GROMACS .gro file of N, CA, C and O in nm:
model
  448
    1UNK      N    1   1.265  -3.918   2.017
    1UNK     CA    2   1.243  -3.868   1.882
    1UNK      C    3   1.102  -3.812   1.868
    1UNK      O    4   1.087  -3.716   1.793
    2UNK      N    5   0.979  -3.870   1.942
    2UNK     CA    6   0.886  -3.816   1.912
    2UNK      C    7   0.890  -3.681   1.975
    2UNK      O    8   0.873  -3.585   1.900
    3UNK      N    9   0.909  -3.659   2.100
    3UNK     CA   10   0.900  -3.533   2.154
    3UNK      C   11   0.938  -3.458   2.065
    3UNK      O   12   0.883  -3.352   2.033
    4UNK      N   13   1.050  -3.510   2.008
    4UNK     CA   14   1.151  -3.409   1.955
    4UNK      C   15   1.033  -3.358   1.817
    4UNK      O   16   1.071  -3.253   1.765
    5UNK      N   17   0.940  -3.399   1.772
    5UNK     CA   18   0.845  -3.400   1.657
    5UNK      C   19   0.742  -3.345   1.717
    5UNK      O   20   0.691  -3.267   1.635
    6UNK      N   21   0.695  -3.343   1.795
    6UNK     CA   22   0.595  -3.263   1.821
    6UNK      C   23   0.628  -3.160   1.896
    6UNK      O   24   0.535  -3.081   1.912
    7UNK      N   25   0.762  -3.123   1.966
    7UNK     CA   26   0.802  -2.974   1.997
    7UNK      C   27   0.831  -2.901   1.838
    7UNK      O   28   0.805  -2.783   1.811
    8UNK      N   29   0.870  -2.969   1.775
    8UNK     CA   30   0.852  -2.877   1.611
    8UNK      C   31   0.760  -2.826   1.576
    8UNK      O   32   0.749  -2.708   1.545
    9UNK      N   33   0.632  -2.953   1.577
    9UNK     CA   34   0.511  -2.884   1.502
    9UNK      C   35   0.442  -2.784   1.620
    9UNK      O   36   0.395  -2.675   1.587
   10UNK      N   37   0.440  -2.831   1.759
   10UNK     CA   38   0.399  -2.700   1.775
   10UNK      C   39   0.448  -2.601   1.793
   10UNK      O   40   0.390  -2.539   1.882
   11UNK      N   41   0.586  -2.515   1.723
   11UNK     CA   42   0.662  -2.418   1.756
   11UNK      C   43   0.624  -2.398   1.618
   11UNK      O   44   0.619  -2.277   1.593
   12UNK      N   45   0.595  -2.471   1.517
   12UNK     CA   46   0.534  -2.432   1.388
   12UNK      C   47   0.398  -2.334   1.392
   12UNK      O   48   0.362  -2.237   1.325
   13UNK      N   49   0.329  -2.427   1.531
   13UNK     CA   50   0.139  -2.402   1.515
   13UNK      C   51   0.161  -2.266   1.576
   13UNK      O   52   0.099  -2.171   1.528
   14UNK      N   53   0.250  -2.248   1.687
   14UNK     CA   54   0.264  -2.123   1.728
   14UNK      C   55   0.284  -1.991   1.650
   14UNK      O   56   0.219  -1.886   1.657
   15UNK      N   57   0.419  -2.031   1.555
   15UNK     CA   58   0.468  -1.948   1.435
   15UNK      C   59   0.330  -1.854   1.380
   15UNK      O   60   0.307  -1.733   1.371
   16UNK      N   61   0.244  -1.995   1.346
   16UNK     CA   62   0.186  -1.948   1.242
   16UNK      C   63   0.045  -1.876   1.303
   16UNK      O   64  -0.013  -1.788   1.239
   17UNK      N   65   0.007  -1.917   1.409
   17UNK     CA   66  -0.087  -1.802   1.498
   17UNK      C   67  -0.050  -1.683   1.522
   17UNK      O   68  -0.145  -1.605   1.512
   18UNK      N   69   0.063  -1.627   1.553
   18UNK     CA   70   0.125  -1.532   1.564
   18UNK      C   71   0.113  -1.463   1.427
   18UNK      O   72   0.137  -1.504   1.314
   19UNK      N   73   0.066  -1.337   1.475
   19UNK     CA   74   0.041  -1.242   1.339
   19UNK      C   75   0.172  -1.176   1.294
   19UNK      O   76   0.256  -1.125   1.367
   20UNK      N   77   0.173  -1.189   1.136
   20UNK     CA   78   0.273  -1.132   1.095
   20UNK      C   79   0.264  -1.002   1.071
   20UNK      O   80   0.172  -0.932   1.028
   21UNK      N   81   0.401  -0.972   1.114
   21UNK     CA   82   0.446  -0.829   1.080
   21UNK      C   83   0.469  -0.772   0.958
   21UNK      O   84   0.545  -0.828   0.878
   22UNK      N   85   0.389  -0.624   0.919
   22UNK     CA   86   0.419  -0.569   0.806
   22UNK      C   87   0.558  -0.552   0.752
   22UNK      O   88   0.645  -0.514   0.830
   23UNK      N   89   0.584  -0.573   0.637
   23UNK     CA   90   0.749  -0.553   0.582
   23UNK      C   91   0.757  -0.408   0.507
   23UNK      O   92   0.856  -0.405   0.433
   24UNK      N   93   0.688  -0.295   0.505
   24UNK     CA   94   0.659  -0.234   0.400
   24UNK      C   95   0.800  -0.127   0.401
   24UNK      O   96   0.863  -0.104   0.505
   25UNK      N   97   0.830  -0.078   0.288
   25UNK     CA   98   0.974   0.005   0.312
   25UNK      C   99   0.916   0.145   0.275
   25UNK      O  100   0.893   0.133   0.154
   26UNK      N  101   0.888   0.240   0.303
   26UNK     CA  102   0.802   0.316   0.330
   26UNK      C  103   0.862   0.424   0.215
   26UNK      O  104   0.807   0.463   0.112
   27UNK      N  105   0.969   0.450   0.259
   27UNK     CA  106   1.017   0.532   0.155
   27UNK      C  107   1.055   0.491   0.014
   27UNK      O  108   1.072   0.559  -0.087
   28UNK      N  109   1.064   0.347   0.039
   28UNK     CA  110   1.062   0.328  -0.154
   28UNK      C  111   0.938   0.346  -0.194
   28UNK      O  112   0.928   0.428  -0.286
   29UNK      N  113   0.800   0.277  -0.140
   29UNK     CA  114   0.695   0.282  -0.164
   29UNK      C  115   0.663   0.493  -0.181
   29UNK      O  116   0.578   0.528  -0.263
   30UNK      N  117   0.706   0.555  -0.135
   30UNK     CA  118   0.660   0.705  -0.165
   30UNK      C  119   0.763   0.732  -0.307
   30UNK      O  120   0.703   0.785  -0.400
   31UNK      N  121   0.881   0.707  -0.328
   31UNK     CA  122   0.985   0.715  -0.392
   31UNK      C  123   0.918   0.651  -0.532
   31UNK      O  124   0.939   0.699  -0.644
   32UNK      N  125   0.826   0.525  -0.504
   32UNK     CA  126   0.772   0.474  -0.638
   32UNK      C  127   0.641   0.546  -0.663
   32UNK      O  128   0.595   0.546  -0.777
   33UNK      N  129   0.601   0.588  -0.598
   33UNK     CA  130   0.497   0.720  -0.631
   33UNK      C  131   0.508   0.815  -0.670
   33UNK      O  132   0.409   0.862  -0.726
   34UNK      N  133   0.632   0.895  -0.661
   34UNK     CA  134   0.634   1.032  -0.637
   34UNK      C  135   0.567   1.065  -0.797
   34UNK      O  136   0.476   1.144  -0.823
   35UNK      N  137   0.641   0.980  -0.891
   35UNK     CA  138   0.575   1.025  -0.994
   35UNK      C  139   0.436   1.021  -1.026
   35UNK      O  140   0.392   1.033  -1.140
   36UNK      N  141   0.372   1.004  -0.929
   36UNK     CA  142   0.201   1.050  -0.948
   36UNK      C  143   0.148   1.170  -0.887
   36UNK      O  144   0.030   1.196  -0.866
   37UNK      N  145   0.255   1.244  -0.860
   37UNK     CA  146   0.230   1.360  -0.793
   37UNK      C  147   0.173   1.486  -0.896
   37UNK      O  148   0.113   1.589  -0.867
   38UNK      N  149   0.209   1.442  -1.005
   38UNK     CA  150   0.188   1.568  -1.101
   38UNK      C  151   0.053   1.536  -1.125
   38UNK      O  152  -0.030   1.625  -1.108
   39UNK      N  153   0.008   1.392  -1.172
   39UNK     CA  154  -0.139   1.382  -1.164
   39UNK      C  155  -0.192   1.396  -1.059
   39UNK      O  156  -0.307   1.405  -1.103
   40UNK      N  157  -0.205   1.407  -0.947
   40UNK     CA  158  -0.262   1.379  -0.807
   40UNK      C  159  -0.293   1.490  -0.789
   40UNK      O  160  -0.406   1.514  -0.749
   41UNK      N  161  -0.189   1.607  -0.817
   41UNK     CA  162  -0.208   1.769  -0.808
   41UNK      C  163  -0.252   1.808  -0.916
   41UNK      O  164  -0.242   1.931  -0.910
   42UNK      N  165  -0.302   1.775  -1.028
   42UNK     CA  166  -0.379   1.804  -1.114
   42UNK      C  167  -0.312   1.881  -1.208
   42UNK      O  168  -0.362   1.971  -1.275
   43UNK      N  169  -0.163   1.830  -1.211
   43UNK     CA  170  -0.072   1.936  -1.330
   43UNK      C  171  -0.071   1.860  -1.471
   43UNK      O  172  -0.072   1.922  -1.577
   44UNK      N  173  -0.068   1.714  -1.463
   44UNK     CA  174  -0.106   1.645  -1.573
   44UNK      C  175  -0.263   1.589  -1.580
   44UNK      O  176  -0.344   1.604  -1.488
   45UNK      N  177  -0.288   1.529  -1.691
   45UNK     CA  178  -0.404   1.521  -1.708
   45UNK      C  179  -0.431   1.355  -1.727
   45UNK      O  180  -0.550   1.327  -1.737
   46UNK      N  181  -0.352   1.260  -1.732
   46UNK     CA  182  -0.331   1.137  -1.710
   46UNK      C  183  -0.173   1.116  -1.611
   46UNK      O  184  -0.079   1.195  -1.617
   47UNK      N  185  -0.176   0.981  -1.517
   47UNK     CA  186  -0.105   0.950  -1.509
   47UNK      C  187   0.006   0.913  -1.637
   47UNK      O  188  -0.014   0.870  -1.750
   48UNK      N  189   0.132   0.950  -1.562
   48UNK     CA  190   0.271   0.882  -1.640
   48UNK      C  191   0.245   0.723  -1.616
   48UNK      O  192   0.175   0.656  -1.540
   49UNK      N  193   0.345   0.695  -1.727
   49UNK     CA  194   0.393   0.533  -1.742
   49UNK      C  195   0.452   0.438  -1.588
   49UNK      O  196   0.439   0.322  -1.546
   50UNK      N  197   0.538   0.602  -1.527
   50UNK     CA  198   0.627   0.576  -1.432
   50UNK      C  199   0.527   0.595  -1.298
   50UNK      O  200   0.572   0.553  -1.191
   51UNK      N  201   0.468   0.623  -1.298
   51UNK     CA  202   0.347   0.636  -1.179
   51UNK      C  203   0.248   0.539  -1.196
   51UNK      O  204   0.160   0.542  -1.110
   52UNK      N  205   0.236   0.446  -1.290
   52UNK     CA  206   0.142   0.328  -1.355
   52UNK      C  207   0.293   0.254  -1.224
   52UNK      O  208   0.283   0.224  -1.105
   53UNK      N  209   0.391   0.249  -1.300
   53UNK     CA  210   0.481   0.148  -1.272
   53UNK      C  211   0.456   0.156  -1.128
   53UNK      O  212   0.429   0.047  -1.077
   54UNK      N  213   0.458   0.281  -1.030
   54UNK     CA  214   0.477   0.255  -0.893
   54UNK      C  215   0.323   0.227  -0.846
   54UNK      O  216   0.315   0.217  -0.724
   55UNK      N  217   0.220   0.214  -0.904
   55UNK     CA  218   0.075   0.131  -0.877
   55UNK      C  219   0.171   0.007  -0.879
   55UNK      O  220   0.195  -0.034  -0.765
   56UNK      N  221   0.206  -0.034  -0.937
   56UNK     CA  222   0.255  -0.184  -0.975
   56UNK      C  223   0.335  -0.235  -0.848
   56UNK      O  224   0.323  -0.344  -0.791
   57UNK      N  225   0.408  -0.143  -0.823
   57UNK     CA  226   0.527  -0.176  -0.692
   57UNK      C  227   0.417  -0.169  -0.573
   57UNK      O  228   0.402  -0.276  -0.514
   58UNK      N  229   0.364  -0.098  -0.542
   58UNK     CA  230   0.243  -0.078  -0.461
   58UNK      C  231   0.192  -0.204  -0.437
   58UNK      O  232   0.212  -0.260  -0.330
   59UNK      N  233   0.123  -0.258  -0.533
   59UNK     CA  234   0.037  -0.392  -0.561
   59UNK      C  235   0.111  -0.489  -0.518
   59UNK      O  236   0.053  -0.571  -0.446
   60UNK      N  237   0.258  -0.512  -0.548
   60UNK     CA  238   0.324  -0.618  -0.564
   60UNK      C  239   0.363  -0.608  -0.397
   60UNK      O  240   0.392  -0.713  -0.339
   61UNK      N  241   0.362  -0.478  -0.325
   61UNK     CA  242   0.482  -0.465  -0.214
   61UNK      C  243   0.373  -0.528  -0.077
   61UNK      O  244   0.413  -0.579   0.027
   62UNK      N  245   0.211  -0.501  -0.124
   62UNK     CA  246   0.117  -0.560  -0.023
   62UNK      C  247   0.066  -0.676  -0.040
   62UNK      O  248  -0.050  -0.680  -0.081
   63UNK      N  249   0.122  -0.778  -0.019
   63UNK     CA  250   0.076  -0.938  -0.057
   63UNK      C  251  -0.053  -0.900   0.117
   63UNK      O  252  -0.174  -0.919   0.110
   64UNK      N  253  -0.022  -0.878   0.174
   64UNK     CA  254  -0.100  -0.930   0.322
   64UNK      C  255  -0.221  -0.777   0.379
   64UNK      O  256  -0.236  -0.663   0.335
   65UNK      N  257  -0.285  -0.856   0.495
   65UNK     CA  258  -0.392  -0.711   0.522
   65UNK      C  259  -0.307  -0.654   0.545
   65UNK      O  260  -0.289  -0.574   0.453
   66UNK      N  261  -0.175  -0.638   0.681
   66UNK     CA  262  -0.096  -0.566   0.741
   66UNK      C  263  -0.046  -0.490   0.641
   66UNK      O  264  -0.048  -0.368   0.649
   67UNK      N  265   0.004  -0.555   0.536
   67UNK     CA  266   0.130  -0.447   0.440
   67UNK      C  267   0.013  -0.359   0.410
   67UNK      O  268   0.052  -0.255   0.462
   68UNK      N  269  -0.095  -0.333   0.364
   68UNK     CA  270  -0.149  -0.253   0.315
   68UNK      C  271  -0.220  -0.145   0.404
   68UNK      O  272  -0.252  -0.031   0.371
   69UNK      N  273  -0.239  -0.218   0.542
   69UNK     CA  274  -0.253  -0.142   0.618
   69UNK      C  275  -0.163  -0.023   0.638
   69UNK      O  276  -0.200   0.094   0.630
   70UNK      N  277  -0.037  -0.066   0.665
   70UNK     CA  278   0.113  -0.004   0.633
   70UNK      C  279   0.160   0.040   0.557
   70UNK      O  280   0.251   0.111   0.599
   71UNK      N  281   0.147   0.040   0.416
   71UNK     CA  282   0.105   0.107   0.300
   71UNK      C  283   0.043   0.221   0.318
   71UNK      O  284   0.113   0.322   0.307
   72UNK      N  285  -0.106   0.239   0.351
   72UNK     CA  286  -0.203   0.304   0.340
   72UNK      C  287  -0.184   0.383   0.445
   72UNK      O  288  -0.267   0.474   0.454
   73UNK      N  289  -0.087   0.375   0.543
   73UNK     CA  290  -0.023   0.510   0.701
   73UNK      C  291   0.044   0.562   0.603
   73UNK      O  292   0.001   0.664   0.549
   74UNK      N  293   0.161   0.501   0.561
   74UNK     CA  294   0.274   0.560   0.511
   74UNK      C  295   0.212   0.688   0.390
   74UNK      O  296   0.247   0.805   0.380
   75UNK      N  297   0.107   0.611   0.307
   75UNK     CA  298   0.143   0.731   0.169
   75UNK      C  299  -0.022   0.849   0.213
   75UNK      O  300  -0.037   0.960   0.163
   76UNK      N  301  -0.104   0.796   0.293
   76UNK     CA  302  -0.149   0.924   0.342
   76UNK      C  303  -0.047   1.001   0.438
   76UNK      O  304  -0.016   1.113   0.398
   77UNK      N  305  -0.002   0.967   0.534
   77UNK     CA  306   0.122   1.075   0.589
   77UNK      C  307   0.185   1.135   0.509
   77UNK      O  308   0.224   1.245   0.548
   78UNK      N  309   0.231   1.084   0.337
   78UNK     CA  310   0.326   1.139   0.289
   78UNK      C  311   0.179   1.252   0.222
   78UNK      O  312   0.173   1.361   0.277
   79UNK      N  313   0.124   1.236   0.165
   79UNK     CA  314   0.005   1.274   0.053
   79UNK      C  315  -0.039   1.421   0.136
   79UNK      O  316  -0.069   1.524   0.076
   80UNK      N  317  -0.037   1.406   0.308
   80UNK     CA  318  -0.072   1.487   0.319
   80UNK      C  319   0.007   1.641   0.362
   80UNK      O  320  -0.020   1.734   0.438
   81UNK      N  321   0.112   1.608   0.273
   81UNK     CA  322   0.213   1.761   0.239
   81UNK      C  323   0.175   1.818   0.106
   81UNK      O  324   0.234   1.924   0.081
   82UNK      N  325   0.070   1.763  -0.007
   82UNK     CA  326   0.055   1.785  -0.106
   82UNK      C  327  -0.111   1.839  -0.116
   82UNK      O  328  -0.205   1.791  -0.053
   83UNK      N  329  -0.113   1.919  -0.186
   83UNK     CA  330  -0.269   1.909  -0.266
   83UNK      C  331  -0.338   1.849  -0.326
   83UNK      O  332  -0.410   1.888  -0.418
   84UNK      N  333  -0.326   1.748  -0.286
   84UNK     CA  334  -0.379   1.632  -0.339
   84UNK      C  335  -0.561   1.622  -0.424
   84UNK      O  336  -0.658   1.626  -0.349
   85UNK      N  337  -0.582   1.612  -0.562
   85UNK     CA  338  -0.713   1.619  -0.576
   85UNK      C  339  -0.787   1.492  -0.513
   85UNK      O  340  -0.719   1.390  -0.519
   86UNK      N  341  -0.901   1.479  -0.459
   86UNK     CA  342  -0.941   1.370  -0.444
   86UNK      C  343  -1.021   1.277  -0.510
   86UNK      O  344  -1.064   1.171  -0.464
   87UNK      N  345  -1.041   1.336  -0.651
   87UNK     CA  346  -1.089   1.288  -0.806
   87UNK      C  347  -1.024   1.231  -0.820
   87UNK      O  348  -1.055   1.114  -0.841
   88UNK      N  349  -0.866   1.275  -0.817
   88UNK     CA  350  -0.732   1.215  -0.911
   88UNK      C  351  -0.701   1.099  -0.823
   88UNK      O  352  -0.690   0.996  -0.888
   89UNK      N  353  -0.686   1.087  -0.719
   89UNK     CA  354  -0.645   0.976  -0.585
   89UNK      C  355  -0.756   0.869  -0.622
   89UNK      O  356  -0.713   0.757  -0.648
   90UNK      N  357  -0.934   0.893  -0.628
   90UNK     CA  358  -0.991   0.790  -0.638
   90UNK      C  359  -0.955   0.686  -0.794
   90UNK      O  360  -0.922   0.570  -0.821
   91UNK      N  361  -0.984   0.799  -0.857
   91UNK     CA  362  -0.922   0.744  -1.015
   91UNK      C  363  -0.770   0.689  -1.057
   91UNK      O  364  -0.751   0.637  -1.167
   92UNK      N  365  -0.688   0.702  -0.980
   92UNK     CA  366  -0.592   0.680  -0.995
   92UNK      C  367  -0.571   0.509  -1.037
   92UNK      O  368  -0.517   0.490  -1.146
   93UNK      N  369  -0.601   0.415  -0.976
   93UNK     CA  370  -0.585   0.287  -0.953
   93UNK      C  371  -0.659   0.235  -1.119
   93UNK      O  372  -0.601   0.163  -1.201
   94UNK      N  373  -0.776   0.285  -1.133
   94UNK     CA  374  -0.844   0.222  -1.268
   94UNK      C  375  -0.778   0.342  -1.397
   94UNK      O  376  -0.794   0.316  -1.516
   95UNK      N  377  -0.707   0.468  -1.351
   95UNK     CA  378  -0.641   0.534  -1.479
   95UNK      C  379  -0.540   0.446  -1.507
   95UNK      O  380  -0.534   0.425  -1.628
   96UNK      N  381  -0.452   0.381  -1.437
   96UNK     CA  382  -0.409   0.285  -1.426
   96UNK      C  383  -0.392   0.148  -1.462
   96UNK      O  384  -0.285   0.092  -1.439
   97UNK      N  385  -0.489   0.089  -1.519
   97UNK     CA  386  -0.536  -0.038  -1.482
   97UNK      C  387  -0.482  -0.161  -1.401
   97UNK      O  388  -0.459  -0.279  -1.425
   98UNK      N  389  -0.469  -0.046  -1.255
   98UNK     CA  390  -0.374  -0.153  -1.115
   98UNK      C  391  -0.498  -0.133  -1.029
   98UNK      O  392  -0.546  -0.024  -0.997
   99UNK      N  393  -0.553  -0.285  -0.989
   99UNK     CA  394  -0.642  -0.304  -0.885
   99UNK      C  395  -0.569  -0.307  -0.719
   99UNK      O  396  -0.555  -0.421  -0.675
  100UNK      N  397  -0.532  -0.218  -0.647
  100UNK     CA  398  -0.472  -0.256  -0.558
  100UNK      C  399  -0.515  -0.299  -0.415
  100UNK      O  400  -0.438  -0.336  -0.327
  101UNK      N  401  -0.683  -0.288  -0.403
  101UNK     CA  402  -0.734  -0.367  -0.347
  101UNK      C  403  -0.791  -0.286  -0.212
  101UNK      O  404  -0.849  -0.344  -0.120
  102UNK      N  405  -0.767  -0.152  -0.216
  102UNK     CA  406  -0.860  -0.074  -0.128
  102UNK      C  407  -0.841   0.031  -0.206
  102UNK      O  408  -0.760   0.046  -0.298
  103UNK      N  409  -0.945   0.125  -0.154
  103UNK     CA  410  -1.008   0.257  -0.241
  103UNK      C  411  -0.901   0.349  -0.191
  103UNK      O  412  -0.850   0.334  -0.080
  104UNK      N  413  -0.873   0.436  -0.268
  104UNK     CA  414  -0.726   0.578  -0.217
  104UNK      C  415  -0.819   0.677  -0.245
  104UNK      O  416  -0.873   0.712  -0.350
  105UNK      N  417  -0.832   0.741  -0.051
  105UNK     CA  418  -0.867   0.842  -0.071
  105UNK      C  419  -0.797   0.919   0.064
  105UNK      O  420  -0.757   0.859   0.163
  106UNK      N  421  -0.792   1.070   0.044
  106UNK     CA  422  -0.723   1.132   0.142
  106UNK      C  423  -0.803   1.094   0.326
  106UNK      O  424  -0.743   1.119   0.430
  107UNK      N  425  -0.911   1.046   0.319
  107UNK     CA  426  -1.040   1.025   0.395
  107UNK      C  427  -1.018   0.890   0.466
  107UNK      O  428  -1.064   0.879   0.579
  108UNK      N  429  -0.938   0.763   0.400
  108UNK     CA  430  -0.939   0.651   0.437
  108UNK      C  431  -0.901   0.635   0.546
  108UNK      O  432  -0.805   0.696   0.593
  109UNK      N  433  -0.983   0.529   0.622
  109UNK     CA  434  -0.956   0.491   0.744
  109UNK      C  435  -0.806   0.374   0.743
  109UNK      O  436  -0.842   0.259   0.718
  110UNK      N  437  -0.683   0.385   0.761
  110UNK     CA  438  -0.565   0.284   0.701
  110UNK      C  439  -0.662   0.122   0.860
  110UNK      O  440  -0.726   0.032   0.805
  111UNK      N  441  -0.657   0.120   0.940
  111UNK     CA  442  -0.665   0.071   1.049
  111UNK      C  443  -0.789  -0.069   1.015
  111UNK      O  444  -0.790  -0.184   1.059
  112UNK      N  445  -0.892   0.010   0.913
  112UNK     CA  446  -1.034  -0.054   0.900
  112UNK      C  447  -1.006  -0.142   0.771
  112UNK      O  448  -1.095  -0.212   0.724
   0.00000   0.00000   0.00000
């Protein structure tokens, strides 16, 4: 019985050294953005309600460094099919009032 208790915990200690993998779904995360595209390109002059909301999904979808790391590939790859202002990208998060916990800019290093 003891073996049997300490092959658990350390298949636990192992578990938990082992770095976890990002979960991020890449295309919902652009899909909950898209509506910031009109601000981002500078056609509106505040974000929508519905582009507040996908800050929110954003925030909620990166609990860990990885997701945001993964996050932050995904929506510069997507961002960079657009004209993106880079006024509107920095401001975005506090037009907002969603802290999401790294700076958005077309420039960001996702990796660092």
């Amino acid at each position: 019985m003891k073996a049997v208790v300490v092959a658990i915990v350390a298949g636990l200690a192992i578990m938990m050294m082992e770095p976890m993998q990002a979960t991020i779904d890449c295309e919902k995360l652009k899909l909950a953005l898209s509506p910031c595209l009109q601000y981002l390109t500078g056609i509106t002059t505040d974000p929508s309600p519905a582009c507040c909301n996908g800050m929110e999904t954003l925030k909620s979808s990166t609990p860990t460094q990885d997701d945001r790391r993964a996050a932050c590939q995904c929506l510069k790859d997507a961002a960079a099919q657009f004209p993106i202002r880079e006024d509107r990208a920095k401001a975005l998060p506090q037009s907002c009032g969603v802290e999401v916990g790294v700076p958005i800019s077309k420039d960001i290093k996702c990796n660092e």
